[in-house]
PDB file of N, CA and C in Angstrom:
ATOM      1  N   MET A 848       0.215 -14.782   0.211  1.00  0.00           N
ATOM      2  CA  MET A 848       0.061 -13.819   0.070  1.00  0.00           C
ATOM      3  C   MET A 848      -1.085 -13.278  -2.152  1.00  0.00           C
ATOM      4  N   PRO A 849      -0.909 -12.418  -1.490  1.00  0.00           N
ATOM      5  CA  PRO A 849      -2.236 -11.900  -3.141  1.00  0.00           C
ATOM      6  C   PRO A 849      -1.165 -10.981  -3.996  1.00  0.00           C
ATOM      7  N   GLN A 850      -0.918 -10.942  -4.921  1.00  0.00           N
ATOM      8  CA  GLN A 850      -0.090  -9.935  -5.641  1.00  0.00           C
ATOM      9  C   GLN A 850      -0.678  -8.947  -6.699  1.00  0.00           C
ATOM     10  N   GLY A 851      -0.260  -8.261  -5.952  1.00  0.00           N
ATOM     11  CA  GLY A 851      -1.203  -7.047  -6.492  1.00  0.00           C
ATOM     12  C   GLY A 851      -0.721  -6.712  -8.296  1.00  0.00           C
ATOM     13  N   LEU A 852      -0.791  -5.589  -9.103  1.00  0.00           N
ATOM     14  CA  LEU A 852      -0.363  -5.641 -10.739  1.00  0.00           C
ATOM     15  C   LEU A 852       0.839  -4.531 -10.489  1.00  0.00           C
ATOM     16  N   PRO A 853       1.127  -5.070 -11.500  1.00  0.00           N
ATOM     17  CA  PRO A 853       2.404  -3.927 -11.573  1.00  0.00           C
ATOM     18  C   PRO A 853       2.693  -2.265 -12.569  1.00  0.00           C
ATOM     19  N   PHE A 854       3.172  -1.773 -11.597  1.00  0.00           N
ATOM     20  CA  PHE A 854       2.688   0.301 -11.529  1.00  0.00           C
ATOM     21  C   PHE A 854       4.726   0.467 -11.892  1.00  0.00           C
ATOM     22  N   GLU A 855       4.589   1.226 -13.365  1.00  0.00           N
ATOM     23  CA  GLU A 855       6.148   1.489 -13.643  1.00  0.00           C
ATOM     24  C   GLU A 855       5.563   3.115 -13.960  1.00  0.00           C
ATOM     25  N   GLY A 856       6.332   3.386 -12.839  1.00  0.00           N
ATOM     26  CA  GLY A 856       6.151   5.150 -12.640  1.00  0.00           C
ATOM     27  C   GLY A 856       5.251   6.568 -13.386  1.00  0.00           C
ATOM     28  N   GLN A 857       3.822   5.614 -13.479  1.00  0.00           N
ATOM     29  CA  GLN A 857       2.725   6.667 -14.678  1.00  0.00           C
ATOM     30  C   GLN A 857       2.756   7.399 -12.695  1.00  0.00           C
ATOM     31  N   SER A 858       2.318   8.588 -13.974  1.00  0.00           N
ATOM     32  CA  SER A 858       2.243   9.832 -12.266  1.00  0.00           C
ATOM     33  C   SER A 858       0.621   9.464 -12.319  1.00  0.00           C
ATOM     34  N   GLN A 859      -0.040   9.600 -12.994  1.00  0.00           N
ATOM     35  CA  GLN A 859      -1.791   9.039 -12.955  1.00  0.00           C
ATOM     36  C   GLN A 859      -2.380   7.520 -13.388  1.00  0.00           C
ATOM     37  N   PRO A 860      -1.548   5.951 -12.170  1.00  0.00           N
ATOM     38  CA  PRO A 860      -1.364   4.754 -12.849  1.00  0.00           C
ATOM     39  C   PRO A 860      -3.182   4.827 -12.711  1.00  0.00           C
ATOM     40  N   THR A 861      -3.278   4.012 -14.166  1.00  0.00           N
ATOM     41  CA  THR A 861      -5.287   3.593 -14.636  1.00  0.00           C
ATOM     42  C   THR A 861      -4.893   2.060 -14.851  1.00  0.00           C
ATOM     43  N   LEU A 862      -5.741   1.387 -14.656  1.00  0.00           N
ATOM     44  CA  LEU A 862      -6.836  -0.301 -14.834  1.00  0.00           C
ATOM     45  C   LEU A 862      -6.848  -0.818 -15.951  1.00  0.00           C
ATOM     46  N   SER A 863      -5.842  -1.729 -16.288  1.00  0.00           N
ATOM     47  CA  SER A 863      -6.456  -2.428 -17.576  1.00  0.00           C
ATOM     48  C   SER A 863      -7.524  -2.482 -17.504  1.00  0.00           C
ATOM     49  N   LYS A 864      -8.231  -2.556 -19.374  1.00  0.00           N
ATOM     50  CA  LYS A 864      -9.598  -3.117 -19.366  1.00  0.00           C
ATOM     51  C   LYS A 864     -10.038  -4.493 -19.621  1.00  0.00           C
ATOM     52  N   GLN A 865      -8.730  -5.322 -18.968  1.00  0.00           N
ATOM     53  CA  GLN A 865      -8.567  -6.841 -19.068  1.00  0.00           C
ATOM     54  C   GLN A 865      -8.434  -7.215 -17.390  1.00  0.00           C
ATOM     55  N   ILE A 866      -9.080  -5.837 -15.985  1.00  0.00           N
ATOM     56  CA  ILE A 866      -9.452  -6.491 -14.684  1.00  0.00           C
ATOM     57  C   ILE A 866     -10.672  -6.646 -14.731  1.00  0.00           C
ATOM     58  N   GLU A 867     -11.640  -5.478 -16.206  1.00  0.00           N
ATOM     59  CA  GLU A 867     -12.466  -5.347 -15.615  1.00  0.00           C
ATOM     60  C   GLU A 867     -13.332  -5.779 -15.228  1.00  0.00           C
ATOM     61  N   PRO A 868     -13.205  -7.520 -15.651  1.00  0.00           N
ATOM     62  CA  PRO A 868     -13.424  -8.379 -15.233  1.00  0.00           C
ATOM     63  C   PRO A 868     -14.143  -9.018 -13.913  1.00  0.00           C
ATOM     64  N   VAL A 869     -13.200  -9.030 -13.403  1.00  0.00           N
ATOM     65  CA  VAL A 869     -12.210  -9.094 -12.146  1.00  0.00           C
ATOM     66  C   VAL A 869     -13.826  -8.356 -11.295  1.00  0.00           C
ATOM     67  N   PHE A 870     -13.601  -6.453 -11.499  1.00  0.00           N
ATOM     68  CA  PHE A 870     -14.433  -5.961 -10.562  1.00  0.00           C
ATOM     69  C   PHE A 870     -15.823  -6.445 -10.376  1.00  0.00           C
ATOM     70  N   GLN A 871     -15.946  -6.760 -12.216  1.00  0.00           N
ATOM     71  CA  GLN A 871     -17.313  -6.816 -12.050  1.00  0.00           C
ATOM     72  C   GLN A 871     -17.817  -8.149 -10.739  1.00  0.00           C
ATOM     73  N   GLN A 872     -16.679  -9.581 -11.234  1.00  0.00           N
ATOM     74  CA  GLN A 872     -17.161 -10.638 -10.460  1.00  0.00           C
ATOM     75  C   GLN A 872     -17.524 -10.012  -9.089  1.00  0.00           C
ATOM     76  N   PHE A 873     -16.499  -9.394  -8.525  1.00  0.00           N
ATOM     77  CA  PHE A 873     -16.567  -9.180  -6.835  1.00  0.00           C
ATOM     78  C   PHE A 873     -17.809  -8.043  -7.088  1.00  0.00           C
ATOM     79  N   LEU A 874     -18.361  -7.110  -7.696  1.00  0.00           N
ATOM     80  CA  LEU A 874     -19.486  -6.432  -7.702  1.00  0.00           C
ATOM     81  C   LEU A 874     -21.456  -7.955  -7.841  1.00  0.00           C
ATOM     82  N   LEU A 875     -21.057  -8.544  -8.953  1.00  0.00           N
ATOM     83  CA  LEU A 875     -21.541  -9.474  -9.023  1.00  0.00           C
ATOM     84  C   LEU A 875     -22.308 -10.356  -7.305  1.00  0.00           C
ATOM     85  N   GLU A 876     -21.121 -10.686  -6.509  1.00  0.00           N
ATOM     86  CA  GLU A 876     -21.282 -11.167  -5.393  1.00  0.00           C
ATOM     87  C   GLU A 876     -21.632 -10.512  -4.047  1.00  0.00           C
ATOM     88  N   SER A 877     -20.634  -9.471  -4.880  1.00  0.00           N
ATOM     89  CA  SER A 877     -20.955  -8.299  -3.494  1.00  0.00           C
ATOM     90  C   SER A 877     -22.038  -7.344  -3.067  1.00  0.00           C
ATOM     91  N   ILE A 878     -21.939  -6.926  -3.869  1.00  0.00           N
ATOM     92  CA  ILE A 878     -23.143  -6.053  -4.219  1.00  0.00           C
ATOM     93  C   ILE A 878     -23.797  -5.918  -6.259  1.00  0.00           C
ATOM     94  N   PRO A 879     -24.294  -6.899  -5.579  1.00  0.00           N
ATOM     95  CA  PRO A 879     -25.441  -7.653  -7.072  1.00  0.00           C
ATOM     96  C   PRO A 879     -26.305  -6.407  -7.883  1.00  0.00           C
ATOM     97  N   SER A 880     -26.634  -4.965  -6.943  1.00  0.00           N
ATOM     98  CA  SER A 880     -27.591  -4.038  -7.911  1.00  0.00           C
ATOM     99  C   SER A 880     -26.551  -3.243  -8.359  1.00  0.00           C
ATOM    100  N   LEU A 881     -24.864  -2.945  -8.117  1.00  0.00           N
ATOM    101  CA  LEU A 881     -24.520  -2.771  -8.654  1.00  0.00           C
ATOM    102  C   LEU A 881     -23.148  -3.597 -10.059  1.00  0.00           C
ATOM    103  N   ALA A 882     -23.535  -5.241 -10.162  1.00  0.00           N
ATOM    104  CA  ALA A 882     -22.795  -5.438 -11.210  1.00  0.00           C
ATOM    105  C   ALA A 882     -23.704  -5.390 -12.417  1.00  0.00           C
ATOM    106  N   GLY A 883     -22.871  -5.832 -13.312  1.00  0.00           N
ATOM    107  CA  GLY A 883     -23.094  -4.596 -15.039  1.00  0.00           C
ATOM    108  C   GLY A 883     -22.916  -3.842 -15.208  1.00  0.00           C
ATOM    109  N   ILE A 884     -22.544  -3.174 -14.230  1.00  0.00           N
ATOM    110  CA  ILE A 884     -22.260  -1.214 -14.706  1.00  0.00           C
ATOM    111  C   ILE A 884     -21.000  -0.967 -15.867  1.00  0.00           C
ATOM    112  N   GLU A 885     -21.184  -0.273 -16.760  1.00  0.00           N
ATOM    113  CA  GLU A 885     -20.342   0.205 -16.408  1.00  0.00           C
ATOM    114  C   GLU A 885     -19.236   1.559 -15.678  1.00  0.00           C
ATOM    115  N   PHE A 886     -18.074   0.697 -16.794  1.00  0.00           N
ATOM    116  CA  PHE A 886     -16.978   1.574 -15.412  1.00  0.00           C
ATOM    117  C   PHE A 886     -16.789   2.670 -16.630  1.00  0.00           C
ATOM    118  N   GLU A 887     -17.132   3.892 -16.130  1.00  0.00           N
ATOM    119  CA  GLU A 887     -16.531   5.691 -16.355  1.00  0.00           C
ATOM    120  C   GLU A 887     -15.112   5.746 -16.083  1.00  0.00           C
ATOM    121  N   SER A 888     -14.733   5.004 -15.352  1.00  0.00           N
ATOM    122  CA  SER A 888     -12.771   5.658 -16.098  1.00  0.00           C
ATOM    123  C   SER A 888     -12.219   4.853 -14.219  1.00  0.00           C
ATOM    124  N   THR A 889     -11.019   4.250 -13.828  1.00  0.00           N
ATOM    125  CA  THR A 889     -10.490   3.699 -13.538  1.00  0.00           C
ATOM    126  C   THR A 889      -9.270   4.230 -12.920  1.00  0.00           C
ATOM    127  N   ARG A 890      -8.383   3.792 -11.587  1.00  0.00           N
ATOM    128  CA  ARG A 890      -7.361   4.848 -11.287  1.00  0.00           C
ATOM    129  C   ARG A 890      -7.127   4.152 -10.254  1.00  0.00           C
ATOM    130  N   MET A 891      -5.589   3.718 -10.193  1.00  0.00           N
ATOM    131  CA  MET A 891      -5.620   2.071  -9.077  1.00  0.00           C
ATOM    132  C   MET A 891      -4.628   3.121  -7.379  1.00  0.00           C
ATOM    133  N   CYS A 892      -5.133   3.158  -6.430  1.00  0.00           N
ATOM    134  CA  CYS A 892      -4.833   3.453  -5.087  1.00  0.00           C
ATOM    135  C   CYS A 892      -3.578   2.636  -4.907  1.00  0.00           C
ATOM    136  N   LEU A 893      -2.203   3.107  -4.721  1.00  0.00           N
ATOM    137  CA  LEU A 893      -1.106   2.111  -4.960  1.00  0.00           C
ATOM    138  C   LEU A 893      -1.160   1.730  -2.748  1.00  0.00           C
ATOM    139  N   TYR A 894      -1.207   0.100  -3.144  1.00  0.00           N
ATOM    140  CA  TYR A 894      -1.274  -0.485  -1.676  1.00  0.00           C
ATOM    141  C   TYR A 894       0.323  -0.502  -1.404  1.00  0.00           C
ATOM    142  N   THR A 895       0.302   0.801  -0.295  1.00  0.00           N
ATOM    143  CA  THR A 895       2.253   0.881  -0.198  1.00  0.00           C
ATOM    144  C   THR A 895       2.140  -0.895   0.806  1.00  0.00           C
ATOM    145  N   ASP A 896       2.868  -1.831   0.479  1.00  0.00           N
ATOM    146  CA  ASP A 896       3.275  -3.221   1.701  1.00  0.00           C
ATOM    147  C   ASP A 896       4.887  -3.520   1.491  1.00  0.00           C
ATOM    148  N   SER A 897       5.317  -3.954   2.201  1.00  0.00           N
ATOM    149  CA  SER A 897       6.799  -4.188   2.263  1.00  0.00           C
ATOM    150  C   SER A 897       6.354  -6.084   1.821  1.00  0.00           C
ATOM    151  N   TRP A 898       7.181  -6.723   0.909  1.00  0.00           N
ATOM    152  CA  TRP A 898       6.975  -7.957   0.359  1.00  0.00           C
ATOM    153  C   TRP A 898       6.679  -8.941   1.204  1.00  0.00           C
ATOM    154  N   ASP A 899       7.117  -8.189   2.402  1.00  0.00           N
ATOM    155  CA  ASP A 899       7.419  -9.590   3.124  1.00  0.00           C
ATOM    156  C   ASP A 899       5.610  -9.607   4.494  1.00  0.00           C
ATOM    157  N   SER A 900       4.981  -8.390   4.012  1.00  0.00           N
ATOM    158  CA  SER A 900       4.558  -7.966   5.212  1.00  0.00           C
ATOM    159  C   SER A 900       4.974  -7.669   6.377  1.00  0.00           C
ATOM    160  N   SER A 901       6.495  -7.184   6.733  1.00  0.00           N
ATOM    161  CA  SER A 901       7.187  -7.268   7.452  1.00  0.00           C
ATOM    162  C   SER A 901       6.647  -4.606   7.970  1.00  0.00           C
ATOM    163  N   PHE A 902       7.014  -4.654   9.639  1.00  0.00           N
ATOM    164  CA  PHE A 902       6.989  -3.234   9.215  1.00  0.00           C
ATOM    165  C   PHE A 902       8.931  -3.270   8.678  1.00  0.00           C
ATOM    166  N   TYR A 903       9.438  -1.600   8.815  1.00  0.00           N
ATOM    167  CA  TYR A 903      10.665  -1.611   8.332  1.00  0.00           C
ATOM    168  C   TYR A 903      11.253  -0.399   9.194  1.00  0.00           C
ATOM    169  N   ILE A 904      11.772  -0.797   9.832  1.00  0.00           N
ATOM    170  CA  ILE A 904      11.696   0.749  10.780  1.00  0.00           C
ATOM    171  C   ILE A 904      13.275   0.225  11.255  1.00  0.00           C
ATOM    172  N   THR A 905      14.230   0.851  10.459  1.00  0.00           N
ATOM    173  CA  THR A 905      15.694   1.547  10.748  1.00  0.00           C
ATOM    174  C   THR A 905      15.892   1.828  10.017  1.00  0.00           C
ATOM    175  N   TYR A 906      17.628   1.938   9.987  1.00  0.00           N
ATOM    176  CA  TYR A 906      18.595   3.541  10.570  1.00  0.00           C
ATOM    177  C   TYR A 906      18.325   2.894   9.177  1.00  0.00           C
ATOM    178  N   VAL A 907      18.769   3.994   7.212  1.00  0.00           N
ATOM    179  CA  VAL A 907      20.115   4.076   6.919  1.00  0.00           C
ATOM    180  C   VAL A 907      21.069   3.840   6.528  1.00  0.00           C
ATOM    181  N   PRO A 908      21.663   3.154   5.634  1.00  0.00           N
ATOM    182  CA  PRO A 908      22.997   2.843   6.326  1.00  0.00           C
ATOM    183  C   PRO A 908      24.200   3.835   5.888  1.00  0.00           C
ATOM    184  N   PHE A 909      23.862   4.137   4.589  1.00  0.00           N
ATOM    185  CA  PHE A 909      24.376   5.324   3.824  1.00  0.00           C
ATOM    186  C   PHE A 909      24.587   6.538   4.260  1.00  0.00           C
ATOM    187  N   ALA A 910      22.945   7.489   4.815  1.00  0.00           N
ATOM    188  CA  ALA A 910      22.513   8.573   4.962  1.00  0.00           C
ATOM    189  C   ALA A 910      22.909   8.787   6.796  1.00  0.00           C
ATOM    190  N   GLU A 911      23.844   9.202   7.136  1.00  0.00           N
ATOM    191  CA  GLU A 911      23.582  10.140   8.386  1.00  0.00           C
ATOM    192  C   GLU A 911      22.956  10.479   8.969  1.00  0.00           C
ATOM    193  N   ASN A 912      21.961   9.918  10.531  1.00  0.00           N
ATOM    194  CA  ASN A 912      20.731  11.154  10.855  1.00  0.00           C
ATOM    195  C   ASN A 912      19.829  10.654  10.747  1.00  0.00           C
ATOM    196  N   LEU A 913      19.686   9.240   9.676  1.00  0.00           N
ATOM    197  CA  LEU A 913      17.950   9.352   8.165  1.00  0.00           C
ATOM    198  C   LEU A 913      18.015   7.724   9.035  1.00  0.00           C
ATOM    199  N   PHE A 914      16.832   7.216   9.650  1.00  0.00           N
ATOM    200  CA  PHE A 914      16.123   6.230   9.939  1.00  0.00           C
ATOM    201  C   PHE A 914      14.624   6.466   9.022  1.00  0.00           C
ATOM    202  N   VAL A 915      14.343   4.945   8.472  1.00  0.00           N
ATOM    203  CA  VAL A 915      13.119   4.727   7.443  1.00  0.00           C
ATOM    204  C   VAL A 915      12.069   4.104   8.647  1.00  0.00           C
ATOM    205  N   ALA A 916      10.841   4.182   8.931  1.00  0.00           N
ATOM    206  CA  ALA A 916       9.728   3.575   9.107  1.00  0.00           C
ATOM    207  C   ALA A 916       8.572   3.902   8.555  1.00  0.00           C
ATOM    208  N   SER A 917       8.648   1.726   7.395  1.00  0.00           N
ATOM    209  CA  SER A 917       7.795   2.138   7.020  1.00  0.00           C
ATOM    210  C   SER A 917       7.285   0.711   7.473  1.00  0.00           C
ATOM    211  N   GLY A 918       7.002  -0.096   5.469  1.00  0.00           N
ATOM    212  CA  GLY A 918       5.435  -1.076   5.748  1.00  0.00           C
ATOM    213  C   GLY A 918       4.472  -1.160   6.650  1.00  0.00           C
ATOM    214  N   GLY A 919       3.702  -0.812   6.162  1.00  0.00           N
ATOM    215  CA  GLY A 919       3.097   0.160   7.113  1.00  0.00           C
ATOM    216  C   GLY A 919       0.969  -0.721   6.498  1.00  0.00           C
ATOM    217  N   SER A 920       0.924  -0.199   5.385  1.00  0.00           N
ATOM    218  CA  SER A 920       0.594  -0.715   4.593  1.00  0.00           C
ATOM    219  C   SER A 920      -0.936   0.207   4.607  1.00  0.00           C
ATOM    220  N   GLY A 921      -2.247  -0.525   4.178  1.00  0.00           N
ATOM    221  CA  GLY A 921      -3.036   0.392   4.530  1.00  0.00           C
ATOM    222  C   GLY A 921      -4.256   0.711   5.762  1.00  0.00           C
ATOM    223  N   HIS A 922      -3.018  -0.565   6.540  1.00  0.00           N
ATOM    224  CA  HIS A 922      -3.852  -0.422   8.293  1.00  0.00           C
ATOM    225  C   HIS A 922      -2.731   0.287   9.276  1.00  0.00           C
ATOM    226  N   GLY A 923      -1.524  -0.008   8.157  1.00  0.00           N
ATOM    227  CA  GLY A 923      -0.208   0.310   8.564  1.00  0.00           C
ATOM    228  C   GLY A 923      -0.596   1.280  10.710  1.00  0.00           C
ATOM    229  N   PHE A 924      -1.277   2.366  10.239  1.00  0.00           N
ATOM    230  CA  PHE A 924      -1.752   3.500  11.121  1.00  0.00           C
ATOM    231  C   PHE A 924      -2.444   2.846  12.480  1.00  0.00           C
ATOM    232  N   LYS A 925      -2.871   1.759  12.435  1.00  0.00           N
ATOM    233  CA  LYS A 925      -3.637   1.789  13.690  1.00  0.00           C
ATOM    234  C   LYS A 925      -1.939   1.633  14.962  1.00  0.00           C
ATOM    235  N   PHE A 926      -1.011   0.749  14.091  1.00  0.00           N
ATOM    236  CA  PHE A 926       0.009   0.381  14.655  1.00  0.00           C
ATOM    237  C   PHE A 926       1.203   1.815  15.129  1.00  0.00           C
ATOM    238  N   ALA A 927       0.780   2.491  15.184  1.00  0.00           N
ATOM    239  CA  ALA A 927       1.612   3.600  15.036  1.00  0.00           C
ATOM    240  C   ALA A 927       2.089   3.820  16.110  1.00  0.00           C
ATOM    241  N   PRO A 928       1.232   3.970  17.930  1.00  0.00           N
ATOM    242  CA  PRO A 928       1.121   3.906  19.235  1.00  0.00           C
ATOM    243  C   PRO A 928       1.749   2.209  19.188  1.00  0.00           C
ATOM    244  N   GLY A 929       2.384   1.946  18.725  1.00  0.00           N
ATOM    245  CA  GLY A 929       2.482   0.067  19.007  1.00  0.00           C
ATOM    246  C   GLY A 929       3.922   0.556  18.894  1.00  0.00           C
ATOM    247  N   THR A 930       4.458   1.491  18.181  1.00  0.00           N
ATOM    248  CA  THR A 930       5.564   1.618  17.868  1.00  0.00           C
ATOM    249  C   THR A 930       6.664   3.087  18.338  1.00  0.00           C
ATOM    250  N   ALA A 931       5.391   3.916  18.044  1.00  0.00           N
ATOM    251  CA  ALA A 931       6.232   4.966  18.835  1.00  0.00           C
ATOM    252  C   ALA A 931       7.232   5.287  19.463  1.00  0.00           C
ATOM    253  N   THR A 932       6.727   4.869  20.594  1.00  0.00           N
ATOM    254  CA  THR A 932       8.204   4.833  22.048  1.00  0.00           C
ATOM    255  C   THR A 932       9.788   4.308  21.213  1.00  0.00           C
ATOM    256  N   MET A 933       9.751   3.015  19.935  1.00  0.00           N
ATOM    257  CA  MET A 933      10.532   2.577  19.289  1.00  0.00           C
ATOM    258  C   MET A 933      11.534   3.567  18.295  1.00  0.00           C
ATOM    259  N   ARG A 934      10.441   4.282  17.713  1.00  0.00           N
ATOM    260  CA  ARG A 934      11.045   5.377  16.799  1.00  0.00           C
ATOM    261  C   ARG A 934      11.123   6.895  16.884  1.00  0.00           C
ATOM    262  N   THR A 935      10.250   7.232  17.762  1.00  0.00           N
ATOM    263  CA  THR A 935      10.747   8.389  19.424  1.00  0.00           C
ATOM    264  C   THR A 935      12.103   7.587  19.366  1.00  0.00           C
ATOM    265  N   THR A 936      12.438   6.577  20.486  1.00  0.00           N
ATOM    266  CA  THR A 936      13.928   6.518  20.598  1.00  0.00           C
ATOM    267  C   THR A 936      15.324   6.667  19.587  1.00  0.00           C
ATOM    268  N   MET A 937      14.595   6.064  18.675  1.00  0.00           N
ATOM    269  CA  MET A 937      15.708   5.958  16.645  1.00  0.00           C
ATOM    270  C   MET A 937      16.002   7.836  16.841  1.00  0.00           C
ATOM    271  N   SER A 938      14.631   8.536  16.523  1.00  0.00           N
ATOM    272  CA  SER A 938      14.407   9.715  16.106  1.00  0.00           C
ATOM    273  C   SER A 938      15.576   9.818  16.728  1.00  0.00           C
ATOM    274  N   LEU A 939      15.733  10.323  17.921  1.00  0.00           N
ATOM    275  CA  LEU A 939      16.813  10.583  19.668  1.00  0.00           C
ATOM    276  C   LEU A 939      18.006  10.383  18.961  1.00  0.00           C
ATOM    277  N   ARG A 940      18.269   9.306  18.889  1.00  0.00           N
ATOM    278  CA  ARG A 940      19.728   8.738  18.837  1.00  0.00           C
ATOM    279  C   ARG A 940      20.565   9.417  17.744  1.00  0.00           C
ATOM    280  N   SER A 941      19.734   9.597  16.931  1.00  0.00           N
ATOM    281  CA  SER A 941      20.257  10.358  15.138  1.00  0.00           C
ATOM    282  C   SER A 941      20.632  11.329  15.419  1.00  0.00           C
ATOM    283  N   GLN A 942      19.538  12.386  16.438  1.00  0.00           N
ATOM    284  CA  GLN A 942      20.207  13.220  16.950  1.00  0.00           C
ATOM    285  C   GLN A 942      21.345  14.123  17.355  1.00  0.00           C
TER     286      GLN A 942
END
């Protein structure tokens, strides 16, 4: 699994200049007409994924009537219908 960049709680995360060559190489291979452009600014988009790429749908042990449904990553929304019954059942059971 690819490793992301460390995030240390910045309010608006930016990317270091060290990563620019990676982007330039991507542009050269994928969109050659944009290769070599100078970046005006960068901003990091946080990609939320669990460490093992699994969903976490479980009760929070120390909080009564609370459960977490997470780990969906950037494309997890498409799994929402498939997990809806489970999440609904857990929500109703916790009331």
